[in-house]
XYZ file of C-alpha atoms in Angstrom:
707
model
C -68.288 184.804 36.332
C -68.294 187.290 33.355
C -70.466 190.564 34.787
C -68.782 193.592 36.328
C -67.194 194.168 39.295
C -68.902 197.996 39.494
C -72.013 199.339 39.303
C -71.224 201.106 36.041
C -72.714 204.172 34.471
C -74.722 203.777 31.369
C -72.543 204.557 28.792
C -69.933 201.785 29.896
C -72.351 198.897 30.711
C -71.200 197.045 27.179
C -67.313 198.191 27.685
C -65.808 194.657 27.079
C -63.042 196.124 29.057
C -65.606 196.422 32.060
C -68.142 193.604 32.297
C -65.481 190.720 32.082
C -65.147 190.734 36.273
C -63.090 188.121 37.368
C -63.723 185.827 34.356
C -62.083 186.683 30.768
C -62.044 189.434 28.848
C -63.930 189.083 25.085
C -60.768 189.811 23.680
C -62.634 189.768 20.001
C -64.938 193.017 21.201
C -62.220 194.988 22.283
C -62.022 198.012 20.049
C -59.757 201.375 20.883
C -62.507 203.773 21.359
C -63.707 201.063 24.233
C -59.828 202.078 26.107
C -59.992 205.459 27.227
C -63.409 205.375 28.939
C -62.997 202.067 30.824
C -59.214 202.728 32.313
C -60.222 206.211 33.050
C -63.453 204.741 34.730
C -60.582 202.128 36.819
C -58.161 204.524 37.507
C -61.045 206.735 39.605
C -62.080 203.772 41.468
C -58.431 202.515 42.015
C -58.075 205.921 43.610
C -60.827 205.928 45.311
C -59.562 202.626 47.088
C -56.202 204.388 47.873
C -57.939 207.581 49.347
C -60.372 204.928 51.641
C -56.724 202.722 52.451
C -55.102 206.079 53.784
C -58.142 207.518 55.484
C -56.931 207.777 59.000
C -59.863 205.635 60.268
C -58.739 202.531 58.101
C -57.162 200.029 60.647
C -53.991 199.053 59.370
C -55.042 195.510 59.012
C -54.791 192.992 55.814
C -58.207 192.974 55.262
C -59.088 196.890 56.069
C -56.157 198.107 54.073
C -54.432 195.399 52.102
C -57.205 193.307 50.263
C -59.393 195.971 49.450
C -56.472 197.652 47.896
C -55.383 194.444 46.078
C -59.244 194.258 44.701
C -58.736 197.726 43.186
C -55.486 197.914 41.653
C -56.305 194.212 40.093
C -59.148 195.458 38.301
C -57.161 197.897 36.381
C -54.494 196.188 36.124
C -56.208 192.953 34.499
C -57.778 195.524 32.468
C -54.630 197.429 31.227
C -53.112 193.645 30.847
C -55.702 192.725 28.293
C -55.010 196.088 26.072
C -51.070 195.502 26.628
C -51.346 191.979 25.253
C -54.045 193.029 22.495
C -51.173 195.984 21.559
C -48.449 193.066 21.394
C -49.930 190.727 19.451
C -53.059 192.605 17.575
C -51.152 195.987 16.757
C -53.140 198.515 14.597
C -52.553 202.223 14.133
C -56.017 202.718 16.204
C -54.971 200.638 18.830
C -51.550 201.956 19.316
C -52.745 205.553 19.617
C -55.611 204.410 22.090
C -53.107 202.478 24.140
C -50.397 205.480 24.176
C -52.783 207.996 24.694
C -53.825 206.178 28.420
C -50.360 204.727 29.209
C -48.569 208.093 30.933
C -51.892 208.158 32.650
C -51.942 204.589 33.872
C -48.056 204.651 34.726
C -48.809 208.018 36.664
C -51.017 206.343 38.686
C -48.771 203.344 39.911
C -45.929 205.798 40.561
C -47.949 207.922 42.644
C -49.312 204.206 44.674
C -45.395 203.704 45.163
C -44.820 207.278 46.508
C -47.601 207.851 48.489
C -46.223 208.395 51.700
C -49.488 208.042 53.980
C -50.455 204.207 52.319
C -46.393 203.328 53.249
C -46.860 204.431 56.796
C -50.229 201.844 57.352
C -48.114 199.408 55.754
C -45.285 199.992 57.943
C -47.769 200.234 61.078
C -49.315 196.700 59.694
C -45.453 195.236 59.356
C -44.659 196.319 63.193
C -48.719 195.468 64.490
C -49.132 191.930 66.291
C -51.379 191.509 63.671
C -48.544 190.669 60.908
C -47.240 187.554 63.087
C -50.935 185.997 62.362
C -50.371 186.601 59.058
C -49.793 182.993 56.466
C -45.954 183.326 54.879
C -47.121 184.607 51.779
C -49.445 187.712 52.873
C -46.465 188.397 54.921
C -44.136 188.359 51.863
C -46.623 190.696 50.075
C -46.123 193.340 52.931
C -42.561 192.989 52.992
C -41.777 193.380 49.324
C -44.274 196.092 49.279
C -42.372 197.562 52.153
C -39.594 197.256 49.860
C -41.174 198.683 46.879
C -42.322 201.888 48.406
C -38.899 202.299 48.884
C -37.988 201.908 45.406
C -41.000 203.843 43.795
C -39.562 207.041 45.880
C -42.234 206.875 49.100
C -39.178 208.639 50.922
C -38.058 211.002 48.596
C -39.156 214.758 49.771
C -42.589 216.281 48.347
C -39.350 218.978 46.333
C -38.548 215.842 44.415
C -41.859 213.423 43.907
C -43.392 215.442 41.314
C -39.650 214.794 39.058
C -39.533 211.193 39.852
C -43.042 210.218 38.780
C -42.159 212.461 35.285
C -39.408 210.100 35.143
C -41.472 206.924 35.460
C -43.963 208.564 32.848
C -41.394 209.530 30.328
C -39.859 205.712 30.682
C -42.775 204.385 29.829
C -43.127 206.500 26.879
C -39.727 205.745 25.523
C -40.103 201.947 26.227
C -43.770 202.075 24.323
C -41.872 203.785 21.214
C -38.247 201.680 20.922
C -41.111 198.585 20.644
C -43.260 200.650 18.190
C -40.134 201.010 16.075
C -38.756 197.811 16.012
C -42.285 196.555 14.896
C -42.769 199.435 12.403
C -39.224 198.583 11.176
C -39.815 194.838 11.124
C -43.280 195.387 9.339
C -41.956 198.109 7.017
C -39.192 195.458 5.092
C -40.287 193.677 2.432
C -38.038 191.996 -0.302
C -39.394 190.723 -3.577
C -37.564 188.248 -5.367
C -39.203 187.322 -9.012
C -36.469 185.151 -10.421
C -37.052 181.083 -8.897
C -33.660 180.493 -9.698
C -32.709 183.244 -6.984
C -33.876 180.941 -4.155
C -31.385 177.952 -4.717
C -31.176 176.149 -1.215
C -34.084 177.103 0.465
C -36.808 174.476 1.957
C -39.895 174.063 0.006
C -41.878 174.935 3.106
C -40.137 178.525 2.992
C -40.406 179.065 -0.582
C -44.092 178.741 0.200
C -44.564 181.221 3.159
C -42.203 183.791 0.945
C -45.540 183.082 -1.927
C -48.222 182.912 0.770
C -46.442 186.594 1.851
C -46.095 187.998 -1.513
C -50.147 186.814 -2.165
C -51.113 188.657 1.017
C -49.574 192.021 -0.013
C -50.926 191.466 -3.737
C -47.013 190.913 -5.139
C -46.300 188.503 -7.621
C -43.134 186.392 -6.465
C -41.772 185.417 -3.356
C -41.707 188.228 -0.429
C -39.202 188.264 2.356
C -39.572 189.875 5.590
C -37.850 190.267 8.768
C -39.904 188.329 10.831
C -37.803 185.611 12.207
C -39.599 182.590 10.449
C -38.899 184.480 6.788
C -35.762 185.851 7.946
C -33.692 183.137 9.321
C -34.139 180.447 6.630
C -32.770 182.584 4.204
C -29.301 183.316 6.573
C -29.116 179.672 6.752
C -30.070 178.093 3.525
C -30.001 180.098 0.224
C -27.256 179.918 -1.164
C -27.772 183.365 -3.050
C -25.108 185.360 -0.981
C -26.190 188.868 -2.512
C -29.812 187.801 -1.301
C -28.254 186.788 2.276
C -26.427 190.189 2.707
C -29.313 192.550 1.780
C -31.279 190.231 4.128
C -29.018 190.634 6.871
C -28.087 194.511 6.339
C -31.879 194.919 6.341
C -32.040 193.166 9.403
C -28.857 194.152 11.898
C -30.080 198.512 10.783
C -33.553 198.107 12.416
C -34.410 201.161 13.781
C -31.081 202.874 13.352
C -29.827 205.630 11.189
C -28.707 203.259 8.342
C -32.512 201.802 8.332
C -33.037 203.868 5.450
C -29.816 202.799 3.324
C -30.591 199.401 4.007
C -33.747 198.253 5.483
C -36.008 200.777 3.862
C -36.545 201.991 7.064
C -37.540 206.149 8.439
C -34.832 207.944 10.275
C -38.042 208.705 12.601
C -37.700 205.003 13.494
C -34.025 205.300 14.520
C -33.401 204.286 18.559
C -30.010 205.783 19.187
C -31.540 208.720 21.299
C -34.302 206.725 22.270
C -31.555 204.783 24.260
C -29.602 207.565 25.654
C -32.855 209.010 27.148
C -33.841 205.984 28.479
C -30.573 205.875 29.974
C -30.141 209.146 31.633
C -33.901 208.540 33.508
C -32.524 205.383 34.386
C -29.705 206.759 36.284
C -31.157 209.582 37.451
C -34.109 207.692 38.844
C -31.511 205.474 41.005
C -29.712 208.470 41.959
C -32.206 210.291 43.636
C -33.353 206.578 45.607
C -29.324 206.760 46.823
C -28.089 204.037 44.717
C -24.614 204.422 42.421
C -26.401 203.336 39.753
C -29.035 201.603 38.110
C -27.611 198.480 38.054
C -26.928 198.719 41.784
C -30.652 199.522 41.705
C -32.562 196.801 39.566
C -30.743 194.311 42.373
C -32.816 195.372 45.420
C -35.104 192.962 44.763
C -33.017 190.109 43.019
C -30.905 187.484 44.182
C -27.730 189.056 43.127
C -25.881 190.732 45.803
C -23.743 193.398 44.282
C -22.819 195.001 40.801
C -19.738 193.670 40.861
C -20.639 190.218 41.609
C -22.737 190.169 38.347
C -19.631 191.720 36.339
C -17.587 189.220 37.968
C -20.283 186.470 36.993
C -20.242 187.416 33.575
C -16.212 187.955 33.147
C -15.465 185.065 34.483
C -17.805 183.084 32.286
C -16.814 184.846 28.830
C -13.184 183.907 30.033
C -14.630 179.835 30.160
C -16.310 180.155 27.352
C -13.713 182.518 25.190
C -11.409 179.210 24.206
C -14.455 177.087 23.620
C -15.815 180.014 20.720
C -12.381 180.001 19.388
C -12.289 176.694 18.675
C -16.078 176.730 17.122
C -14.701 180.119 14.835
C -11.306 178.699 13.943
C -13.622 175.107 12.320
C -15.944 177.648 10.676
C -13.822 179.530 8.908
C -11.118 176.396 7.746
C -14.565 174.687 6.725
C -16.145 177.795 4.782
C -12.388 178.384 3.268
C -11.951 174.391 1.712
C -15.648 173.501 1.483
C -17.492 176.342 0.303
C -14.852 178.650 -1.676
C -15.171 181.355 0.992
C -11.132 182.658 0.076
C -11.405 186.228 1.449
C -13.022 184.767 5.268
C -16.464 184.986 6.038
C -18.899 187.786 6.051
C -21.387 187.847 9.098
C -23.930 187.124 6.626
C -22.444 183.892 5.415
C -22.321 182.811 9.508
C -25.339 181.582 9.635
C -24.954 178.881 5.749
C -21.766 177.599 6.507
C -22.782 176.739 9.966
C -25.481 175.043 8.687
C -23.227 173.844 6.209
C -20.908 172.028 8.226
C -23.691 170.627 10.866
C -24.797 169.093 7.860
C -21.243 167.727 6.722
C -20.546 166.995 10.242
C -23.872 165.031 11.473
C -25.333 164.405 8.201
C -28.630 166.366 8.724
C -29.879 169.022 8.457
C -32.056 171.831 10.339
C -34.857 171.677 7.905
C -34.499 167.094 7.373
C -34.810 167.789 11.546
C -38.318 169.787 11.183
C -40.095 167.512 9.322
C -40.474 165.380 11.970
C -42.008 167.985 14.258
C -45.169 168.900 13.537
C -46.926 171.468 15.801
C -50.131 169.207 16.922
C -47.381 166.150 18.055
C -45.105 168.172 19.822
C -48.045 169.785 21.699
C -48.873 166.469 22.492
C -45.394 165.801 23.881
C -44.966 168.335 25.714
C -48.481 168.000 27.449
C -47.257 164.168 28.398
C -44.421 165.448 29.907
C -46.061 167.621 31.824
C -48.875 165.466 33.157
C -46.445 162.584 33.790
C -43.978 164.652 36.046
C -46.407 167.141 37.762
C -49.481 164.843 38.130
C -51.933 167.230 36.222
C -53.828 166.648 32.760
C -54.159 169.091 30.440
C -57.564 169.427 27.714
C -58.630 171.776 25.004
C -60.853 174.629 26.717
C -62.840 177.355 23.939
C -62.139 180.204 25.591
C -62.485 183.877 23.832
C -59.519 184.497 22.041
C -58.411 187.398 19.874
C -57.524 185.426 16.300
C -58.460 182.261 15.061
C -55.031 180.662 15.457
C -55.310 180.739 19.177
C -55.872 178.122 20.957
C -56.753 177.710 24.731
C -56.391 174.754 26.864
C -57.343 173.810 30.756
C -55.013 172.543 33.158
C -56.565 169.784 35.677
C -55.832 167.882 38.825
C -55.746 164.319 38.469
C -59.494 164.379 40.428
C -60.996 166.288 37.201
C -60.989 169.676 39.030
C -59.366 172.477 37.431
C -56.671 174.325 38.474
C -55.957 176.791 35.760
C -56.350 177.932 31.876
C -53.725 179.076 28.887
C -53.647 180.085 25.607
C -51.064 179.550 23.161
C -50.631 181.786 19.857
C -48.477 180.205 18.052
C -47.662 182.178 14.574
C -46.092 185.097 13.263
C -48.221 187.916 11.624
C -48.113 191.332 10.672
C -49.204 193.649 13.715
C -47.693 190.914 16.290
C -44.434 191.455 18.405
C -41.532 189.821 17.266
C -40.193 186.910 19.477
C -41.660 184.506 22.241
C -43.093 185.274 25.386
C -45.542 184.141 28.428
C -47.464 186.937 30.235
C -50.003 186.547 33.121
C -53.827 187.212 32.262
C -54.679 186.658 35.724
C -53.135 185.532 39.169
C -54.220 182.712 41.495
C -55.498 184.174 44.836
C -58.173 183.716 47.358
C -61.019 185.936 47.558
C -63.139 187.554 50.329
C -65.466 185.121 50.419
C -63.258 182.446 50.552
C -62.742 181.151 46.889
C -60.118 180.137 44.852
C -59.609 182.717 41.643
C -57.254 180.030 39.111
C -54.772 181.374 37.513
C -54.367 182.476 33.264
C -51.299 182.950 31.193
C -50.723 183.583 28.047
C -47.617 181.715 25.590
C -46.567 183.622 22.808
C -44.781 182.405 19.687
C -43.687 183.396 16.547
C -43.718 179.947 14.636
C -43.638 180.172 10.624
C -47.574 179.390 10.054
C -48.947 176.860 7.909
C -48.886 177.080 4.188
C -50.603 175.975 1.412
C -48.662 173.717 -1.387
C -50.278 173.133 -4.208
C -53.679 174.091 -2.796
C -53.271 171.867 0.065
C -53.229 172.967 3.538
C -49.954 171.505 5.421
C -49.841 170.833 8.959
C -47.306 173.280 10.436
C -43.808 171.754 11.189
C -41.634 173.570 13.668
C -37.614 173.641 14.091
C -36.091 171.913 17.154
C -35.043 175.159 18.361
C -38.365 176.064 17.918
C -39.435 172.576 20.113
C -36.882 174.241 22.910
C -38.638 178.010 22.635
C -42.178 176.132 23.402
C -41.038 174.112 26.358
C -38.999 177.387 27.570
C -42.211 179.559 27.819
C -44.178 176.180 28.887
C -41.732 176.449 31.957
C -43.111 179.719 32.647
C -46.278 179.077 32.677
C -45.835 176.287 34.807
C -44.685 178.541 37.407
C -47.544 181.172 36.703
C -50.384 177.949 37.022
C -49.573 174.885 38.846
C -48.976 177.571 41.916
C -50.455 177.066 45.226
C -49.884 180.625 46.618
C -53.371 182.669 47.433
C -51.531 185.920 47.988
C -51.601 187.836 44.816
C -48.860 189.951 44.918
C -46.469 186.349 45.408
C -48.540 183.710 43.777
C -46.966 182.460 40.710
C -44.637 184.352 39.083
C -45.512 187.438 40.824
C -43.037 188.405 43.361
C -40.170 186.066 41.944
C -36.868 187.073 41.803
C -36.169 188.703 37.995
C -32.783 186.416 38.272
C -34.589 183.563 39.419
C -37.487 183.775 37.065
C -36.210 181.911 34.065
C -35.286 179.012 36.147
C -38.363 176.971 35.096
C -38.340 177.518 31.879
C -34.707 176.939 31.060
C -35.389 173.838 33.055
C -38.074 172.511 30.498
C -35.519 173.024 27.901
C -33.503 169.912 28.933
C -36.230 167.746 28.080
C -36.124 168.762 24.186
C -32.731 166.711 24.406
C -34.119 163.319 26.148
C -34.757 160.290 23.509
C -37.617 159.128 25.666
C -39.369 162.403 25.623
C -38.556 163.129 21.464
C -39.155 159.716 20.149
C -42.992 160.088 21.646
C -43.515 163.405 20.332
C -41.942 163.088 16.549
C -44.241 162.079 13.894
C -42.727 162.609 10.074
C -44.806 165.126 8.263
C -45.546 163.005 5.182
C -44.663 159.447 6.460
C -45.840 160.012 10.373
C -43.083 157.752 11.196
C -41.398 158.492 14.530
C -37.773 160.524 14.817
C -35.233 157.690 13.760
C -32.697 156.962 16.757
C -29.818 157.182 14.458
C -31.134 160.741 13.661
C -31.818 161.696 17.685
C -28.229 160.598 18.309
C -27.134 162.686 15.396
C -28.685 165.686 16.968
C -27.694 165.065 20.362
C -24.068 164.768 19.069
C -24.599 168.378 17.546
C -26.370 169.727 20.849
C -23.350 172.020 21.589
C -22.420 172.373 17.967
C -20.568 176.118 17.810
C -21.896 176.759 21.284
C -18.871 178.567 22.745
C -19.894 181.189 19.979
C -23.358 181.313 20.939
C -22.751 180.990 24.919
C -19.993 184.555 24.217
C -22.505 185.969 22.240
C -25.554 186.136 25.184
C -22.504 186.974 27.907
C -21.479 190.030 25.146
C -25.399 190.668 25.136
C -25.820 190.552 29.002
C -22.260 192.481 29.885
C -23.262 195.004 27.475
C -26.603 195.759 29.091
C -24.943 195.529 32.744
C -22.000 197.975 31.491
C -24.687 200.594 30.238
C -26.192 200.452 33.443
C -23.225 200.698 35.869
C -20.082 202.407 34.615
C -21.902 204.639 31.257
C -22.230 208.445 31.887
C -25.183 208.624 30.429
C -25.298 212.395 31.170
C -22.055 213.465 28.961
C -22.692 210.459 26.141
C -24.188 211.699 22.244
C -25.178 210.437 19.115
C -23.639 206.687 18.933
C -22.322 206.314 22.211
C -24.538 203.524 23.211
C -23.465 201.389 20.280
C -19.907 202.317 21.450
C -20.269 200.571 24.482
C -21.515 197.217 22.775
C -18.782 197.485 19.854
C -15.701 197.879 22.975
C -17.670 195.039 24.769
C -17.339 193.042 21.258
C -13.632 193.554 20.749
C -12.547 192.790 24.115
C -14.721 189.287 24.479
C -16.318 188.215 21.369
C -14.720 186.254 18.225
C -16.392 187.596 15.633
C -15.525 190.744 15.025
C -18.634 192.828 14.638
C -19.463 194.569 11.393
C -19.259 198.508 10.806
C -22.848 198.543 9.877
C -24.524 196.621 12.954
C -26.971 198.225 14.736
C -28.295 194.976 16.507
C -28.343 197.304 19.954
C -31.142 199.480 18.165
C -33.498 196.325 18.397
C -32.301 194.814 21.714
C -35.977 195.083 23.135
C -35.101 193.387 26.279
C -33.165 195.864 27.907
C -34.905 198.906 26.188
C -38.870 197.386 25.847
C -39.251 194.468 27.758
C -38.170 194.703 31.383
C -34.967 193.490 31.112
C -32.746 196.083 32.060
C -29.827 195.614 33.497
C -31.099 192.004 34.054
C -30.654 190.085 30.927
C -27.443 188.425 32.535
C -30.433 186.467 34.406
C -30.617 184.058 31.450
C -27.049 182.706 32.477
C -27.555 183.132 36.271
C -30.783 180.999 35.995
C -29.275 178.475 33.947
C -26.901 177.382 36.424
C -29.835 177.040 38.752
C -32.062 175.174 36.188
C -29.283 172.885 34.944
C -28.363 172.010 38.513
C -31.979 171.246 38.686
C -32.553 168.731 36.008
C -29.800 166.830 37.560
C -31.486 166.009 39.991
C -33.480 164.318 37.403
C -30.432 162.879 36.043
C -29.404 161.196 38.943
C -33.309 159.730 39.310
C -33.323 158.224 35.931
C -30.245 156.197 37.103
C -32.233 154.833 39.574
C -35.512 154.727 37.492
C -34.962 154.307 34.255
C -36.617 157.711 33.133
C -36.075 161.580 33.807
C -40.011 161.562 33.812
C -39.248 160.686 37.370
C -42.616 161.718 38.867
C -41.587 161.272 42.404
C -38.567 163.959 41.615
C -41.349 166.050 39.753
C -43.521 166.008 42.428
C -40.686 167.547 44.842
C -39.854 170.144 42.151
C -43.640 170.794 41.799
C -43.997 171.404 45.508
C -40.537 173.178 46.443
C -40.132 175.020 43.250
C -43.577 175.815 41.132
C -45.815 175.931 43.823
C -44.631 178.609 46.300
C -43.903 181.101 43.532
C -42.648 184.371 45.074
C -43.668 183.598 48.660
C -40.407 182.634 50.026
C -36.888 183.672 48.602
C -35.897 181.362 45.599
C -32.338 180.627 47.455
C -34.581 179.025 50.079
C -36.975 177.445 47.212
C -33.971 175.785 45.501
C -32.167 174.562 48.443
C -35.494 173.191 49.549
C -35.521 171.319 46.330
C -31.611 170.545 45.740
C -30.857 169.909 49.516
C -27.795 172.258 48.784
C -26.667 175.778 46.983
C -26.508 175.632 43.340
C -23.827 174.960 41.318
C -22.048 175.841 38.221
C -20.894 172.649 37.586
C -23.980 170.866 35.464
C -24.300 173.665 33.163
C -20.419 173.715 31.781
C -21.017 169.964 31.580
C -24.591 170.524 29.876
C -23.157 172.894 27.885
C -19.871 171.381 26.627
C -17.586 173.350 28.236
C -16.608 171.402 30.916
């Protein structure tokens, strides 16, 4: 269905942000000039629904109160979601400006919704009415979550405080967008041209071809390297040109900082130092207005963890357990680099990935680039789909949905009877104007409509793999690294959580309403299959020969699985602790200049093994916590890893009996108790229903070689 949900005035009848109704947007038709008229119309429509809901004559019931409000806010949220998505994957100056123009108005509306005392009273009346007991569990959870969110949204604040609270929300939204824009601009703005092929020694053929391709696109002669990860990281891993590695590293770690003009061809206008301080001050003020000691405490209100100290202790204990393994990793790396690579004066930061890759090759006799040749993306996708189909009793087939770029693919998820349960998009490759990293997002949620029909869910899976390149005029099928394979499985886990839900109340279907520190459980769970022979054997085919991954090479990558994992784990914990301490112990009000950077340095000095270089400004591009919703929540990755490793151990236990980790019986239980229930019950209950007990850290330590 792709007709509007509303009667539209003539001027808006061809606006693609208003005409897709409950269907799928025509992404390629959305223009910057469509944004303001559509969003202003939808804001007006949503406000009318709020006014009707708060009318004293409106009954405090699900049908009269909750559902009409959900209809109106969903329409606004979905159109705004299309715009936000395009802003992330197809950024242009015009789109960015149009998005930025409406962002404060959208933020202000949702902020006012959370503070609406009349609406809050209506929801409280519904909660306390006899009708509440007649609602299903998912609907009850929506009401309970709504009451919590009203309290967190400032509904109980005085009329004198509410305007300031709204301003805080607006300013945070604007600052978060600016932070993200600065990182993207700094990443897009750097190009390093190499004109002498001898300077490319050590780089894999596909990295050289990609650099030639980039140069051609930019009308340059030679090989162009950027700070987009698929271009940047092969240089750090393989380039024998130490000067090239140094130049790229310095540009990368100074993005969006005061040092960017010196090292990264950046602009001082993109420096995020003050932006971070401003965001931290606003978050602290918001928390205190709501009666919390700090923003970390506020962030825990809708999470699994209970107290600020509990999270701090979890992270510091993890750091203590990891540190001896990290020290051993670092010592091995330094000794190898000195003895075999001639780094007599020690390793510089730009030498570390290079030395680690060489040590890995020496110890396990394979290189990441050699391994990469066995992972053509189409074959990997097929293997991923086979895992999903075997475990969860569904079929995945190609679809033909409207897209925003020629590289984007779409798929239908069907049950075994052929009925469509969901759709999803895959946007696999890095390109200019596309935000870095990988993520899953919700394009449409599952819900039961007023007429009894089920609206099926749609998800975006976005990655930034190296795109296919032409070699000698021939376009090669894209191959991805094993790390990329893990990323793809990770994001598909989020996707499955959203797509396989059987909950019909939008607020808690799929990933909606799931505690933030448990939302990574399904994604990290899926990563485990990337280390199983029965899975890899079927999803590999050498790019030239077509032969599957040899068992001998698999045994090597398995042996290398936890290579340098002590250092990698400690790095994640240092990032998590930096986030946590900034939101729990940092005096943002009194802080100035590089105070945020100083916190990160102090934590690194206390817990990390590798010294943080003087020029590093990594935190200035830490988008997860300053633009990506993980503020006082980055610890969630490690917290959820405990849950996901323990959940996966159920499949390992099944394999001892059945001979396969792809055990459909265990997969069905996991689907029913974790994936299908979404946020309709607490994550702790879902985990216990699946595992039969409380979670244990033992499996994670064992999987990570830290036991």
